[in-house]
Coordinates of C-alpha atoms in Angstrom, one line a residue:
X1 CA -65.9 67.3 -10.7
X2 CA -63.4 70.1 -11.4
X3 CA -61.3 69.0 -8.4
X4 CA -61.3 65.4 -9.5
X5 CA -60.1 66.4 -13.0
X6 CA -57.3 68.5 -11.6
X7 CA -56.1 65.6 -9.5
X8 CA -56.3 63.0 -12.3
X9 CA -52.7 63.7 -13.7
X10 CA -51.3 63.0 -10.2
X11 CA -53.3 59.8 -9.8
X12 CA -52.4 58.2 -13.1
X13 CA -48.7 57.5 -12.3
X14 CA -49.8 55.9 -9.0
X15 CA -52.3 53.7 -10.8
X16 CA -49.8 52.7 -13.5
X17 CA -47.2 51.9 -10.8
X18 CA -49.6 49.7 -9.1
X19 CA -50.1 47.7 -12.2
X20 CA -46.4 46.8 -12.3
X21 CA -46.4 45.2 -8.8
X22 CA -45.9 41.4 -9.3
X23 CA -48.9 39.3 -8.3
X24 CA -48.6 36.6 -5.7
X25 CA -49.4 33.1 -6.7
X26 CA -53.0 32.1 -5.8
X27 CA -53.2 29.8 -2.8
X28 CA -53.9 26.2 -3.6
X29 CA -57.6 25.4 -3.3
X30 CA -58.6 23.5 -0.2
X31 CA -59.1 19.8 -0.4
X32 CA -62.8 19.1 -0.1
X33 CA -64.3 15.7 0.4
X34 CA -67.2 15.2 -2.0
X35 CA -70.5 14.8 -0.2
X36 CA -72.2 11.5 -0.2
X37 CA -74.6 11.3 -3.2
X38 CA -78.1 12.3 -2.2
X39 CA -80.8 10.0 -3.5
X40 CA -84.5 10.5 -3.1
X41 CA -86.1 8.6 -0.2
X42 CA -87.2 5.3 -1.7
X43 CA -89.7 4.4 0.9
X44 CA -91.5 7.4 2.2
X45 CA -95.1 6.2 2.6
X46 CA -97.7 7.0 1.7
X47 CA -96.3 9.8 -0.4
X48 CA -94.8 9.0 -3.8
X49 CA -91.2 7.9 -3.9
X50 CA -89.9 7.9 -7.5
X51 CA -86.6 6.1 -8.3
X52 CA -85.3 6.9 -11.7
X53 CA -81.9 5.6 -13.0
X54 CA -79.1 8.0 -13.8
X55 CA -77.9 8.5 -17.4
X56 CA -75.4 5.7 -16.9
X57 CA -76.7 3.6 -14.1
X58 CA -74.1 0.9 -14.3
X59 CA -71.2 3.4 -14.1
X60 CA -72.9 5.0 -11.0
X61 CA -73.2 1.5 -9.5
X62 CA -69.6 0.6 -10.1
X63 CA -68.5 3.9 -8.5
X64 CA -70.4 2.9 -5.4
X65 CA -68.7 -0.4 -4.9
X66 CA -66.5 -0.7 -1.8
X67 CA -65.2 -4.2 -1.7
X68 CA -62.5 -6.1 -3.6
X69 CA -62.7 -6.8 -7.4
X70 CA -62.7 -9.9 -9.6
X71 CA -59.1 -11.0 -9.1
X72 CA -59.0 -10.7 -5.3
X73 CA -59.7 -14.4 -4.9
X74 CA -59.9 -17.2 -7.5
X75 CA -63.3 -18.3 -6.2
X76 CA -64.8 -14.9 -7.1
X77 CA -64.0 -15.2 -10.8
X78 CA -65.1 -18.8 -10.7
X79 CA -68.5 -17.9 -9.5
X80 CA -68.7 -15.0 -11.9
X81 CA -68.1 -17.4 -14.8
X82 CA -70.8 -19.7 -13.3
X83 CA -73.3 -16.9 -13.3
X84 CA -72.5 -16.0 -16.9
X85 CA -72.0 -19.5 -18.3
X86 CA -74.8 -18.7 -20.8
X87 CA -74.4 -15.0 -21.4
X88 CA -77.7 -14.5 -23.2
X89 CA -79.6 -16.1 -20.4
X90 CA -77.7 -14.0 -17.8
X91 CA -78.6 -10.8 -19.8
X92 CA -82.2 -11.8 -19.8
X93 CA -82.2 -12.4 -16.1
X94 CA -80.6 -9.0 -15.3
X95 CA -83.0 -7.3 -17.6
X96 CA -86.0 -8.9 -15.9
X97 CA -84.9 -7.7 -12.4
X98 CA -83.3 -4.4 -13.4
X99 CA -86.1 -2.2 -11.9
X100 CA -85.5 -3.9 -8.6
X101 CA -81.7 -3.6 -8.9
X102 CA -82.1 0.1 -9.5
X103 CA -84.5 0.5 -6.6
X104 CA -82.3 -1.3 -4.2
X105 CA -79.3 0.7 -5.3
X106 CA -81.1 4.0 -4.7
X107 CA -81.9 2.7 -1.2
X108 CA -78.3 1.7 -0.5
X109 CA -77.1 5.2 -1.5
X110 CA -79.7 6.8 0.7
X111 CA -78.4 4.8 3.7
X112 CA -74.7 5.1 2.8
X113 CA -74.4 1.3 2.2
X114 CA -71.8 -0.1 -0.3
X115 CA -73.3 -0.5 -3.7
X116 CA -72.6 -4.2 -3.8
X117 CA -75.5 -4.8 -1.4
X118 CA -78.0 -3.7 -4.0
X119 CA -77.1 -7.1 -5.6
X120 CA -77.6 -9.0 -2.4
X121 CA -81.1 -10.3 -3.5
X122 CA -79.3 -11.9 -6.5
X123 CA -77.5 -14.1 -4.0
X124 CA -80.5 -14.6 -1.7
X125 CA -83.3 -15.2 -4.1
X126 CA -82.4 -13.9 -7.6
X127 CA -84.9 -11.1 -6.7
X128 CA -87.8 -13.6 -6.5
X129 CA -90.5 -12.7 -3.9
X130 CA -90.3 -16.0 -2.0
X131 CA -93.5 -16.4 0.0
X132 CA -91.9 -18.2 2.8
X133 CA -93.7 -20.3 5.4
X134 CA -93.8 -20.9 9.1
X135 CA -90.4 -20.1 10.5
X136 CA -89.1 -19.7 7.0
X137 CA -87.4 -16.7 5.3
X138 CA -89.5 -14.7 2.9
X139 CA -89.2 -12.0 0.3
X140 CA -86.3 -11.1 -2.1
X141 CA -84.1 -10.3 0.9
X142 CA -85.0 -13.7 2.6
X143 CA -85.9 -12.2 5.9
X144 CA -86.5 -14.6 8.8
X145 CA -89.6 -14.1 11.0
X146 CA -87.5 -13.2 14.1
X147 CA -85.4 -10.7 12.0
X148 CA -88.7 -9.2 10.7
X149 CA -89.8 -8.7 14.2
X150 CA -86.5 -7.0 15.1
X151 CA -86.8 -4.7 12.0
X152 CA -90.4 -3.8 12.8
X153 CA -91.8 -5.6 9.7
X154 CA -95.3 -6.9 10.3
X155 CA -96.4 -10.4 9.2
X156 CA -100.1 -11.2 9.1
X157 CA -102.3 -13.6 7.3
X158 CA -103.2 -11.0 4.7
X159 CA -100.1 -8.9 4.5
X160 CA -96.4 -9.8 4.9
X161 CA -94.1 -6.8 5.0
X162 CA -91.1 -8.9 4.4
X163 CA -92.4 -9.1 0.8
X164 CA -93.2 -5.3 0.6
X165 CA -90.4 -4.1 -1.7
X166 CA -90.2 -0.6 -0.3
X167 CA -90.5 -1.4 3.4
X168 CA -88.3 -4.5 3.4
X169 CA -85.6 -2.7 1.3
X170 CA -85.5 0.2 3.6
X171 CA -85.4 -2.0 6.7
X172 CA -82.5 -4.2 5.3
X173 CA -80.5 -1.2 4.2
X174 CA -80.9 0.4 7.6
X175 CA -79.7 -2.9 9.2
X176 CA -76.7 -3.1 7.0
X177 CA -75.7 0.5 7.8
X178 CA -76.0 -0.4 11.5
X179 CA -73.8 -3.4 11.0
X180 CA -71.1 -1.3 9.3
X181 CA -71.3 1.3 12.0
X182 CA -70.5 -1.5 14.5
X183 CA -68.0 -3.6 12.4
X184 CA -66.5 -1.0 10.0
X185 CA -65.9 -3.7 7.4
X186 CA -68.3 -4.4 4.5
X187 CA -67.1 -8.0 4.3
X188 CA -68.1 -8.6 7.9
X189 CA -71.5 -6.9 7.2
X190 CA -72.3 -9.6 4.6
X191 CA -71.1 -12.3 7.0
X192 CA -73.4 -10.9 9.7
X193 CA -76.3 -10.8 7.3
X194 CA -75.9 -14.4 6.5
X195 CA -74.8 -15.9 9.8
X196 CA -76.1 -13.5 12.3
X197 CA -74.6 -10.5 14.1
X198 CA -74.3 -12.1 17.5
X199 CA -72.5 -15.2 16.3
X200 CA -70.0 -13.1 14.3
X201 CA -69.4 -10.8 17.3
X202 CA -68.6 -13.8 19.5
X203 CA -66.1 -15.0 16.9
X204 CA -64.5 -11.5 16.6
X205 CA -64.3 -11.2 20.4
X206 CA -62.3 -14.5 20.4
X207 CA -60.2 -14.2 17.2
X208 CA -60.0 -10.4 16.8
X209 CA -60.8 -8.3 13.8
X210 CA -59.5 -9.7 10.5
X211 CA -56.9 -7.8 8.4
X212 CA -58.0 -6.0 5.2
X213 CA -56.6 -8.8 3.1
X214 CA -57.6 -11.3 1.9
X215 CA -61.0 -10.5 0.3
X216 CA -62.6 -13.5 2.0
X217 CA -61.4 -13.1 5.6
X218 CA -59.8 -16.0 7.3
X219 CA -62.0 -16.3 10.3
X220 CA -64.1 -19.3 11.5
X221 CA -67.3 -19.4 9.5
X222 CA -69.6 -22.0 7.9
X223 CA -68.9 -22.9 4.3
X224 CA -72.3 -21.5 3.2
X225 CA -71.4 -18.2 4.8
X226 CA -68.1 -18.0 3.0
X227 CA -69.8 -18.9 -0.3
X228 CA -72.4 -16.2 0.4
X229 CA -69.7 -13.5 0.5
X230 CA -68.0 -15.0 -2.5
X231 CA -71.2 -15.0 -4.6
X232 CA -71.9 -11.3 -3.7
X233 CA -68.4 -10.3 -4.8
X234 CA -68.9 -12.5 -7.9
X235 CA -72.1 -10.8 -9.1
X236 CA -70.4 -7.4 -8.4
X237 CA -67.5 -8.7 -10.5
X238 CA -69.7 -9.2 -13.5
X239 CA -71.2 -5.7 -13.1
X240 CA -67.6 -4.3 -12.8
X241 CA -66.3 -5.9 -16.0
X242 CA -69.2 -7.4 -18.1
X243 CA -67.0 -7.7 -21.3
X244 CA -64.7 -10.1 -19.5
X245 CA -67.7 -12.5 -19.3
X246 CA -69.0 -11.8 -22.8
X247 CA -72.0 -10.0 -21.3
X248 CA -73.8 -6.8 -22.4
X249 CA -75.6 -5.1 -19.5
X250 CA -79.1 -3.8 -20.5
X251 CA -80.2 -0.2 -20.2
X252 CA -83.3 0.7 -18.3
X253 CA -86.3 2.3 -20.0
X254 CA -87.8 5.2 -18.0
X255 CA -91.2 3.5 -18.1
X256 CA -89.8 0.6 -16.1
X257 CA -88.4 2.5 -13.1
X258 CA -90.4 1.9 -9.9
X259 CA -92.5 4.2 -8.0
X260 CA -94.4 4.1 -4.7
X261 CA -97.8 5.6 -5.2
X262 CA -100.3 6.5 -2.5
X263 CA -103.7 4.9 -2.7
X264 CA -106.4 7.4 -2.0
X265 CA -109.2 4.9 -1.4
X266 CA -109.3 1.2 -0.4
X267 CA -109.6 -1.2 -3.4
X268 CA -108.8 -4.8 -4.3
X269 CA -105.7 -5.8 -6.3
X270 CA -108.0 -6.5 -9.3
X271 CA -109.4 -3.0 -9.1
X272 CA -105.9 -1.5 -8.8
X273 CA -104.7 -3.5 -11.8
X274 CA -107.6 -2.2 -13.9
X275 CA -106.9 1.4 -12.8
X276 CA -103.1 1.1 -13.5
X277 CA -103.5 -0.7 -16.9
X278 CA -101.4 -3.6 -15.6
X279 CA -102.2 -7.3 -15.5
X280 CA -103.2 -8.6 -12.1
X281 CA -100.2 -10.9 -12.2
X282 CA -97.8 -8.0 -12.9
X283 CA -99.3 -5.9 -10.2
X284 CA -99.1 -8.7 -7.6
X285 CA -95.5 -9.4 -8.7
X286 CA -94.6 -5.8 -7.8
X287 CA -96.8 -6.0 -4.6
X288 CA -96.3 -9.5 -3.4
X289 CA -96.9 -8.6 0.3
X290 CA -100.7 -8.7 -0.5
X291 CA -101.4 -12.4 -0.3
X292 CA -104.4 -12.6 -2.5
X293 CA -105.9 -10.6 -5.5
X294 CA -108.9 -9.8 -3.3
X295 CA -106.7 -8.3 -0.5
X296 CA -107.7 -4.7 0.3
X297 CA -105.1 -2.2 -0.8
X298 CA -105.4 0.9 1.4
X299 CA -102.0 2.6 1.8
X300 CA -99.7 2.4 -1.2
X301 CA -98.7 0.4 -4.3
X302 CA -95.4 -0.2 -6.1
X303 CA -95.8 0.5 -9.8
X304 CA -93.7 1.0 -12.9
X305 CA -93.4 4.7 -13.7
X306 CA -95.7 4.6 -16.8
X307 CA -98.4 2.7 -14.9
X308 CA -98.1 5.0 -12.0
X309 CA -99.0 7.9 -14.2
X310 CA -102.0 6.0 -15.6
X311 CA -103.1 5.1 -12.1
X312 CA -102.8 8.7 -10.8
X313 CA -104.7 10.1 -13.8
X314 CA -107.5 7.6 -13.3
X315 CA -107.7 8.6 -9.7
X316 CA -107.9 12.3 -10.6
X317 CA -110.5 11.9 -13.3
X318 CA -112.5 9.1 -11.7
X319 CA -112.0 7.0 -14.9
X320 CA -110.5 3.5 -15.1
X321 CA -109.3 1.6 -18.2
X322 CA -112.2 -0.5 -19.4
X323 CA -110.4 -2.9 -21.8
X324 CA -110.9 -6.5 -21.0
X325 CA -108.0 -7.6 -23.2
X326 CA -104.6 -8.5 -21.8
X327 CA -103.0 -5.4 -20.2
X328 CA -99.4 -4.4 -20.5
X329 CA -96.8 -6.4 -18.6
X330 CA -93.5 -5.4 -17.0
X331 CA -90.1 -6.9 -17.6
X332 CA -90.3 -8.6 -14.2
X333 CA -92.8 -11.0 -15.8
X334 CA -92.3 -11.3 -19.5
X335 CA -90.9 -8.6 -21.8
X336 CA -93.8 -6.7 -23.5
X337 CA -94.1 -7.1 -27.2
X338 CA -93.3 -3.9 -29.0
X339 CA -96.4 -2.5 -30.7
X340 CA -96.0 -1.9 -34.4
X341 CA -95.4 1.7 -35.3
X342 CA -96.8 3.5 -38.3
X343 CA -94.2 6.2 -39.0
X344 CA -94.8 8.8 -36.4
X345 CA -98.3 7.6 -35.6
X346 CA -99.8 4.5 -34.0
X347 CA -103.2 3.0 -34.5
X348 CA -104.7 1.6 -31.3
X349 CA -105.5 -2.1 -31.2
X350 CA -107.7 -4.2 -28.9
X351 CA -105.9 -4.6 -25.6
X352 CA -103.7 -1.5 -25.9
X353 CA -103.4 0.9 -23.0
X354 CA -101.8 4.3 -23.0
X355 CA -99.2 2.8 -20.6
X356 CA -98.3 -0.1 -22.9
X357 CA -98.0 2.2 -26.0
X358 CA -95.8 4.6 -24.1
X359 CA -93.6 1.8 -22.8
X360 CA -93.2 0.3 -26.3
X361 CA -92.2 3.6 -27.9
X362 CA -90.0 4.9 -25.0
X363 CA -92.1 7.9 -24.3
X364 CA -94.1 8.8 -21.2
X365 CA -97.9 8.7 -20.8
X366 CA -97.9 12.4 -20.0
X367 CA -96.2 13.1 -23.4
X368 CA -98.7 11.0 -25.3
X369 CA -101.6 12.8 -23.6
X370 CA -100.1 16.2 -24.4
X371 CA -99.3 15.4 -28.0
X372 CA -102.8 13.9 -28.6
X373 CA -104.8 16.4 -26.5
X374 CA -106.1 13.5 -24.3
X375 CA -108.0 14.3 -21.1
X376 CA -108.1 10.7 -19.8
X377 CA -106.2 7.5 -20.2
X378 CA -109.1 5.8 -22.1
X379 CA -108.4 4.6 -25.6
X380 CA -110.6 3.2 -28.4
X381 CA -109.5 0.6 -31.0
X382 CA -108.8 2.3 -34.3
X383 CA -107.8 5.6 -32.6
X384 CA -104.6 7.1 -34.1
X385 CA -102.0 8.5 -31.7
X386 CA -99.2 10.9 -32.5
X387 CA -95.9 9.4 -31.2
X388 CA -93.7 12.4 -31.0
X389 CA -94.1 16.1 -30.2
X390 CA -95.5 18.5 -32.8

């Protein structure tokens, strides 16, 4: 220590001198390409796959668009105006299918597919689960039987995987990704989806790849195929700039996000509906691949988040909702009526379920159970629930 103290006067000038040396400017940071957004696997079966919207779902969706905007071709804006001719009706339609839009968008991001293709079912079916028929397309993606075979989707008398939301969405997004890997042009991906990849490839081999402009490429195609691409760009146009069409896009309540839930024991759709607190119609609307209400469910179910919690709790406790009144419905059928609140408390009425009350008051089933010290999802008429944390 004594030696260090003796040397200190000699070291101080050196240290002070070092402080006067001019610093070099810091090197510019390297340019880093942001990674592709990672989204939870939407179709891992039979384990749970929960798709929740971001804080601003529509902004995220717009940022994922990869094709031309509203003014790239007059026909795009014309179709956008056609879709929104009655703004209130359009808003209602979007609200009804918003859980499916959100689910499809998450799947698109998982596969690295342009965000516009989450809106493809709007063009194909307006997100309706078309049952199809012999040699007819089926499901919200309108998948032909031969295409289903190519994609590995099974079609039987009791179960049609073209109508399975999770399986069909994953299969379609994988196919779109493959198309783009081959064609490197999202416009051509849509054309291939509508007209067939082999026919398009034959045209391209003869005519060559189209330039980046115009938005609707000038290559030989059927009028219906040209219109298909125009319609896809048009619905994306409305999402890009809703104010231009006098439209307010709805937000999505957490209770309405969709979730794939594993089924731990075989049961009928009627039994699953009772266990989830949903109406049979709502449950079948979310699981249209099961052809009848008596079909045996043995692998998984698609449920809204709130109903998934109720279903899982009932599975754990061995209890099932016993109410015989009308269960809660999802926006994909009719918007649920909001239950009347009594300040920060709510009195349970006939027909209420924990899921319906949670959905009506924008809280989760788990929160209601915690705040009210509930051990099961069963409710009794006249029971008073606390609606916010203590």
